[in-house]
Short mmCIF file of N, CA and C in Angstrom, two decimals:
data_model
loop_
_atom_site.label_atom_id
_atom_site.label_comp_id
_atom_site.label_asym_id
_atom_site.label_seq_id
_atom_site.Cartn_x
_atom_site.Cartn_y
_atom_site.Cartn_z
N MET T 30 70.85 16.25 -45.03
CA MET T 30 70.33 16.23 -43.68
C MET T 30 71.46 16.11 -42.67
N LEU T 31 71.27 16.73 -41.55
CA LEU T 31 72.20 16.62 -40.43
C LEU T 31 71.62 15.68 -39.39
N PHE T 32 72.50 15.10 -38.59
CA PHE T 32 72.06 14.36 -37.43
C PHE T 32 72.38 15.21 -36.22
N GLU T 33 71.39 15.46 -35.36
CA GLU T 33 71.57 16.36 -34.23
C GLU T 33 71.09 15.70 -32.95
N MET T 34 71.78 16.02 -31.86
CA MET T 34 71.36 15.58 -30.53
C MET T 34 71.14 16.80 -29.65
N LEU T 35 70.14 16.71 -28.81
CA LEU T 35 69.87 17.70 -27.77
C LEU T 35 70.30 17.05 -26.46
N VAL T 36 71.28 17.67 -25.79
CA VAL T 36 71.94 17.05 -24.65
C VAL T 36 71.80 17.94 -23.42
N GLY T 37 71.53 17.30 -22.29
CA GLY T 37 71.52 17.98 -21.00
C GLY T 37 72.63 17.43 -20.12
N LEU T 38 73.35 18.30 -19.45
CA LEU T 38 74.44 17.89 -18.56
C LEU T 38 74.25 18.50 -17.19
N GLU T 39 74.86 17.86 -16.21
CA GLU T 39 75.07 18.53 -14.93
C GLU T 39 76.57 18.78 -14.84
N VAL T 40 76.96 20.01 -15.13
CA VAL T 40 78.36 20.42 -15.07
C VAL T 40 78.66 20.80 -13.63
N ILE T 41 79.73 20.20 -13.07
CA ILE T 41 80.10 20.48 -11.67
C ILE T 41 81.42 21.23 -11.56
N ASP T 42 82.13 21.41 -12.68
CA ASP T 42 83.37 22.18 -12.70
C ASP T 42 83.44 22.92 -14.04
N ASP T 43 83.03 24.19 -14.02
CA ASP T 43 82.97 24.98 -15.26
C ASP T 43 84.32 25.11 -15.94
N ASP T 44 85.39 25.32 -15.17
CA ASP T 44 86.71 25.50 -15.77
C ASP T 44 87.18 24.23 -16.48
N ALA T 45 87.02 23.09 -15.85
CA ALA T 45 87.43 21.82 -16.48
C ALA T 45 86.54 21.51 -17.67
N TYR T 46 85.25 21.85 -17.58
CA TYR T 46 84.36 21.62 -18.71
C TYR T 46 84.76 22.50 -19.89
N GLN T 47 85.15 23.74 -19.62
CA GLN T 47 85.61 24.61 -20.70
C GLN T 47 86.89 24.08 -21.32
N ALA T 48 87.78 23.53 -20.51
CA ALA T 48 89.01 22.91 -21.04
C ALA T 48 88.65 21.72 -21.93
N TYR T 49 87.65 20.95 -21.55
CA TYR T 49 87.16 19.83 -22.38
C TYR T 49 86.66 20.35 -23.72
N ARG T 50 85.83 21.38 -23.68
CA ARG T 50 85.29 21.93 -24.93
C ARG T 50 86.43 22.41 -25.83
N SER T 51 87.41 23.09 -25.25
CA SER T 51 88.54 23.60 -26.04
C SER T 51 89.34 22.46 -26.65
N ALA T 52 89.51 21.39 -25.91
CA ALA T 52 90.30 20.25 -26.40
C ALA T 52 89.55 19.44 -27.46
N MET T 53 88.23 19.34 -27.35
CA MET T 53 87.50 18.49 -28.27
C MET T 53 87.00 19.20 -29.52
N LYS T 54 86.92 20.52 -29.50
CA LYS T 54 86.37 21.24 -30.65
C LYS T 54 87.15 21.02 -31.94
N PRO T 55 88.48 21.00 -31.93
CA PRO T 55 89.18 20.73 -33.20
C PRO T 55 88.89 19.32 -33.73
N VAL T 56 88.73 18.36 -32.85
CA VAL T 56 88.38 17.01 -33.27
C VAL T 56 86.98 17.01 -33.87
N LEU T 57 86.06 17.67 -33.18
CA LEU T 57 84.68 17.80 -33.66
C LEU T 57 84.65 18.43 -35.05
N ALA T 58 85.38 19.51 -35.23
CA ALA T 58 85.41 20.20 -36.53
C ALA T 58 85.97 19.29 -37.62
N GLY T 59 86.94 18.45 -37.26
CA GLY T 59 87.52 17.52 -38.22
C GLY T 59 86.52 16.51 -38.76
N TYR T 60 85.47 16.26 -38.02
CA TYR T 60 84.41 15.36 -38.46
C TYR T 60 83.22 16.11 -39.06
N GLY T 61 83.37 17.41 -39.23
CA GLY T 61 82.28 18.22 -39.78
C GLY T 61 81.18 18.49 -38.77
N GLY T 62 81.48 18.29 -37.48
CA GLY T 62 80.50 18.51 -36.42
C GLY T 62 80.58 19.92 -35.87
N SER T 63 79.52 20.31 -35.17
CA SER T 63 79.49 21.65 -34.57
C SER T 63 78.41 21.70 -33.50
N PHE T 64 78.48 22.74 -32.69
CA PHE T 64 77.43 23.03 -31.72
C PHE T 64 76.46 24.02 -32.35
N GLY T 65 75.18 23.83 -32.10
CA GLY T 65 74.17 24.75 -32.64
C GLY T 65 73.75 25.76 -31.59
N TYR T 66 73.24 25.26 -30.47
CA TYR T 66 72.81 26.09 -29.35
C TYR T 66 73.55 25.63 -28.10
N ASP T 67 73.69 26.51 -27.15
CA ASP T 67 74.37 26.17 -25.89
C ASP T 67 73.82 27.09 -24.80
N PHE T 68 73.24 26.48 -23.76
CA PHE T 68 72.60 27.26 -22.70
C PHE T 68 73.08 26.80 -21.33
N LYS T 69 73.23 27.75 -20.41
CA LYS T 69 73.36 27.44 -18.99
C LYS T 69 71.97 27.60 -18.41
N ILE T 70 71.50 26.60 -17.67
CA ILE T 70 70.14 26.56 -17.18
C ILE T 70 70.13 26.86 -15.68
N ALA T 71 69.30 27.79 -15.27
CA ALA T 71 69.21 28.17 -13.86
C ALA T 71 68.19 27.33 -13.10
N GLU T 72 67.14 26.90 -13.77
CA GLU T 72 66.08 26.18 -13.08
C GLU T 72 65.42 25.19 -14.04
N THR T 73 65.20 23.97 -13.58
CA THR T 73 64.48 22.96 -14.35
C THR T 73 63.10 22.80 -13.73
N LEU T 74 62.07 23.01 -14.51
CA LEU T 74 60.71 22.96 -14.00
C LEU T 74 60.10 21.56 -14.08
N LEU T 75 60.50 20.77 -15.07
CA LEU T 75 59.97 19.43 -15.25
C LEU T 75 61.06 18.59 -15.88
N SER T 76 61.22 17.36 -15.40
CA SER T 76 62.27 16.50 -15.93
C SER T 76 61.81 15.05 -15.88
N GLU T 77 62.25 14.26 -16.84
CA GLU T 77 61.96 12.83 -16.87
C GLU T 77 63.10 12.01 -16.27
N THR T 78 64.11 12.68 -15.72
CA THR T 78 65.25 11.99 -15.14
C THR T 78 65.51 12.54 -13.73
N PRO T 79 66.04 11.72 -12.85
CA PRO T 79 66.40 12.24 -11.53
C PRO T 79 67.70 13.05 -11.55
N ASP T 80 68.44 12.98 -12.66
CA ASP T 80 69.70 13.73 -12.77
C ASP T 80 69.42 15.22 -12.91
N ASN T 81 70.26 16.02 -12.29
CA ASN T 81 70.17 17.48 -12.45
C ASN T 81 70.69 17.86 -13.82
N ILE T 82 70.14 18.94 -14.37
CA ILE T 82 70.59 19.47 -15.66
C ILE T 82 70.80 20.96 -15.48
N ASN T 83 72.02 21.42 -15.77
CA ASN T 83 72.31 22.85 -15.70
C ASN T 83 72.95 23.38 -16.97
N ARG T 84 73.08 22.51 -17.97
CA ARG T 84 73.64 22.91 -19.26
C ARG T 84 72.90 22.14 -20.34
N VAL T 85 72.43 22.81 -21.38
CA VAL T 85 71.73 22.18 -22.49
C VAL T 85 72.33 22.71 -23.78
N PHE T 86 72.57 21.79 -24.72
CA PHE T 86 73.13 22.21 -26.01
C PHE T 86 72.71 21.24 -27.11
N THR T 87 72.85 21.71 -28.34
CA THR T 87 72.70 20.83 -29.49
C THR T 87 74.08 20.62 -30.09
N ILE T 88 74.30 19.40 -30.56
CA ILE T 88 75.53 19.05 -31.27
C ILE T 88 75.11 18.34 -32.54
N GLN T 89 75.72 18.73 -33.66
CA GLN T 89 75.28 18.19 -34.95
C GLN T 89 76.45 17.65 -35.75
N PHE T 90 76.11 16.67 -36.58
CA PHE T 90 77.08 15.97 -37.42
C PHE T 90 76.47 15.77 -38.81
N PRO T 91 77.32 15.54 -39.81
CA PRO T 91 76.79 15.27 -41.14
C PRO T 91 75.92 14.02 -41.21
N SER T 92 76.15 13.04 -40.33
CA SER T 92 75.34 11.82 -40.29
C SER T 92 75.54 11.13 -38.95
N MET T 93 74.68 10.16 -38.66
CA MET T 93 74.81 9.41 -37.42
C MET T 93 76.10 8.56 -37.45
N LYS T 94 76.45 8.05 -38.60
CA LYS T 94 77.68 7.25 -38.75
C LYS T 94 78.90 8.09 -38.39
N ILE T 95 78.95 9.33 -38.86
CA ILE T 95 80.08 10.22 -38.55
C ILE T 95 80.08 10.57 -37.07
N MET T 96 78.91 10.75 -36.47
CA MET T 96 78.84 11.00 -35.03
C MET T 96 79.46 9.83 -34.26
N ASP T 97 79.11 8.61 -34.64
CA ASP T 97 79.66 7.43 -33.98
C ASP T 97 81.19 7.38 -34.13
N GLN T 98 81.70 7.74 -35.30
CA GLN T 98 83.15 7.78 -35.53
C GLN T 98 83.80 8.82 -34.62
N PHE T 99 83.18 9.99 -34.50
CA PHE T 99 83.72 11.04 -33.64
C PHE T 99 83.82 10.57 -32.20
N PHE T 100 82.74 9.99 -31.66
CA PHE T 100 82.73 9.57 -30.26
C PHE T 100 83.66 8.39 -29.99
N SER T 101 84.18 7.75 -31.05
CA SER T 101 85.15 6.66 -30.91
C SER T 101 86.58 7.12 -31.20
N ASP T 102 86.75 8.34 -31.62
CA ASP T 102 88.07 8.85 -32.00
C ASP T 102 89.00 8.89 -30.78
N PRO T 103 90.22 8.39 -30.90
CA PRO T 103 91.15 8.39 -29.76
C PRO T 103 91.46 9.78 -29.20
N ASP T 104 91.54 10.80 -30.06
CA ASP T 104 91.80 12.16 -29.57
C ASP T 104 90.61 12.69 -28.78
N TYR T 105 89.40 12.38 -29.24
CA TYR T 105 88.21 12.77 -28.49
C TYR T 105 88.18 12.04 -27.14
N LEU T 106 88.43 10.75 -27.16
CA LEU T 106 88.38 9.96 -25.92
C LEU T 106 89.42 10.44 -24.92
N SER T 107 90.56 10.89 -25.41
CA SER T 107 91.60 11.43 -24.52
C SER T 107 91.11 12.71 -23.83
N ALA T 108 90.49 13.61 -24.60
CA ALA T 108 89.94 14.85 -24.01
C ALA T 108 88.83 14.53 -23.03
N LYS T 109 88.00 13.55 -23.36
CA LYS T 109 86.90 13.15 -22.48
C LYS T 109 87.45 12.64 -21.15
N THR T 110 88.45 11.77 -21.22
CA THR T 110 89.04 11.22 -20.01
C THR T 110 89.71 12.30 -19.17
N LYS T 111 90.43 13.19 -19.83
CA LYS T 111 91.21 14.20 -19.11
C LYS T 111 90.33 15.26 -18.45
N TYR T 112 89.26 15.68 -19.12
CA TYR T 112 88.48 16.83 -18.64
C TYR T 112 87.01 16.54 -18.34
N PHE T 113 86.34 15.83 -19.24
CA PHE T 113 84.89 15.67 -19.13
C PHE T 113 84.50 14.86 -17.90
N GLU T 114 85.17 13.75 -17.68
CA GLU T 114 84.76 12.84 -16.61
C GLU T 114 84.81 13.49 -15.23
N SER T 115 85.72 14.43 -15.02
CA SER T 115 85.80 15.10 -13.72
C SER T 115 84.93 16.35 -13.64
N SER T 116 84.44 16.82 -14.79
CA SER T 116 83.70 18.08 -14.80
C SER T 116 82.19 17.92 -14.94
N VAL T 117 81.74 16.72 -15.29
CA VAL T 117 80.31 16.48 -15.53
C VAL T 117 79.84 15.32 -14.67
N ARG T 118 78.80 15.55 -13.88
CA ARG T 118 78.25 14.50 -13.02
C ARG T 118 77.31 13.58 -13.79
N SER T 119 76.49 14.15 -14.69
CA SER T 119 75.54 13.32 -15.43
C SER T 119 75.29 13.88 -16.82
N THR T 120 74.93 12.98 -17.72
CA THR T 120 74.60 13.32 -19.10
C THR T 120 73.24 12.73 -19.43
N THR T 121 72.38 13.54 -20.02
CA THR T 121 71.07 13.09 -20.45
C THR T 121 70.88 13.45 -21.91
N ILE T 122 70.66 12.44 -22.76
CA ILE T 122 70.33 12.70 -24.16
C ILE T 122 68.83 12.97 -24.19
N LEU T 123 68.47 14.23 -24.42
CA LEU T 123 67.07 14.63 -24.43
C LEU T 123 66.37 14.23 -25.73
N ALA T 124 67.11 14.27 -26.84
CA ALA T 124 66.54 13.89 -28.13
C ALA T 124 67.67 13.70 -29.13
N SER T 125 67.41 12.90 -30.13
CA SER T 125 68.30 12.79 -31.29
C SER T 125 67.42 12.65 -32.52
N TYR T 126 67.82 13.29 -33.60
CA TYR T 126 66.94 13.38 -34.77
C TYR T 126 67.72 13.83 -35.99
N GLU T 127 67.15 13.55 -37.16
CA GLU T 127 67.68 14.09 -38.40
C GLU T 127 67.06 15.46 -38.60
N LYS T 128 67.86 16.37 -39.11
CA LYS T 128 67.41 17.76 -39.24
C LYS T 128 67.66 18.22 -40.67
N ASN T 129 66.64 18.77 -41.29
CA ASN T 129 66.80 19.36 -42.63
C ASN T 129 67.57 20.65 -42.50
N ILE T 130 68.48 20.87 -43.40
CA ILE T 130 69.29 22.09 -43.35
C ILE T 130 68.56 23.23 -44.01
#
């Protein structure tokens, strides 16, 4: 089974967000993680949060424990500080679940 999250973001700087993705993907791959789906959203019709969402994606890991290790990794945190924090206004975890492969 995989552990997967469905995430919504409000990206405010596409170029910096792309730099973040480029910097963090090798770290993600090192933990056996990957992106499943990735969408740019033009319009939100219904939301449970006041935060805007213009990007939705799934991110998956071999387990929740490995996901926690990834998000604590110093190389990931460096990429997050350098690029993510200035490029994303808000993050909404829409769902997290175990997924049969």
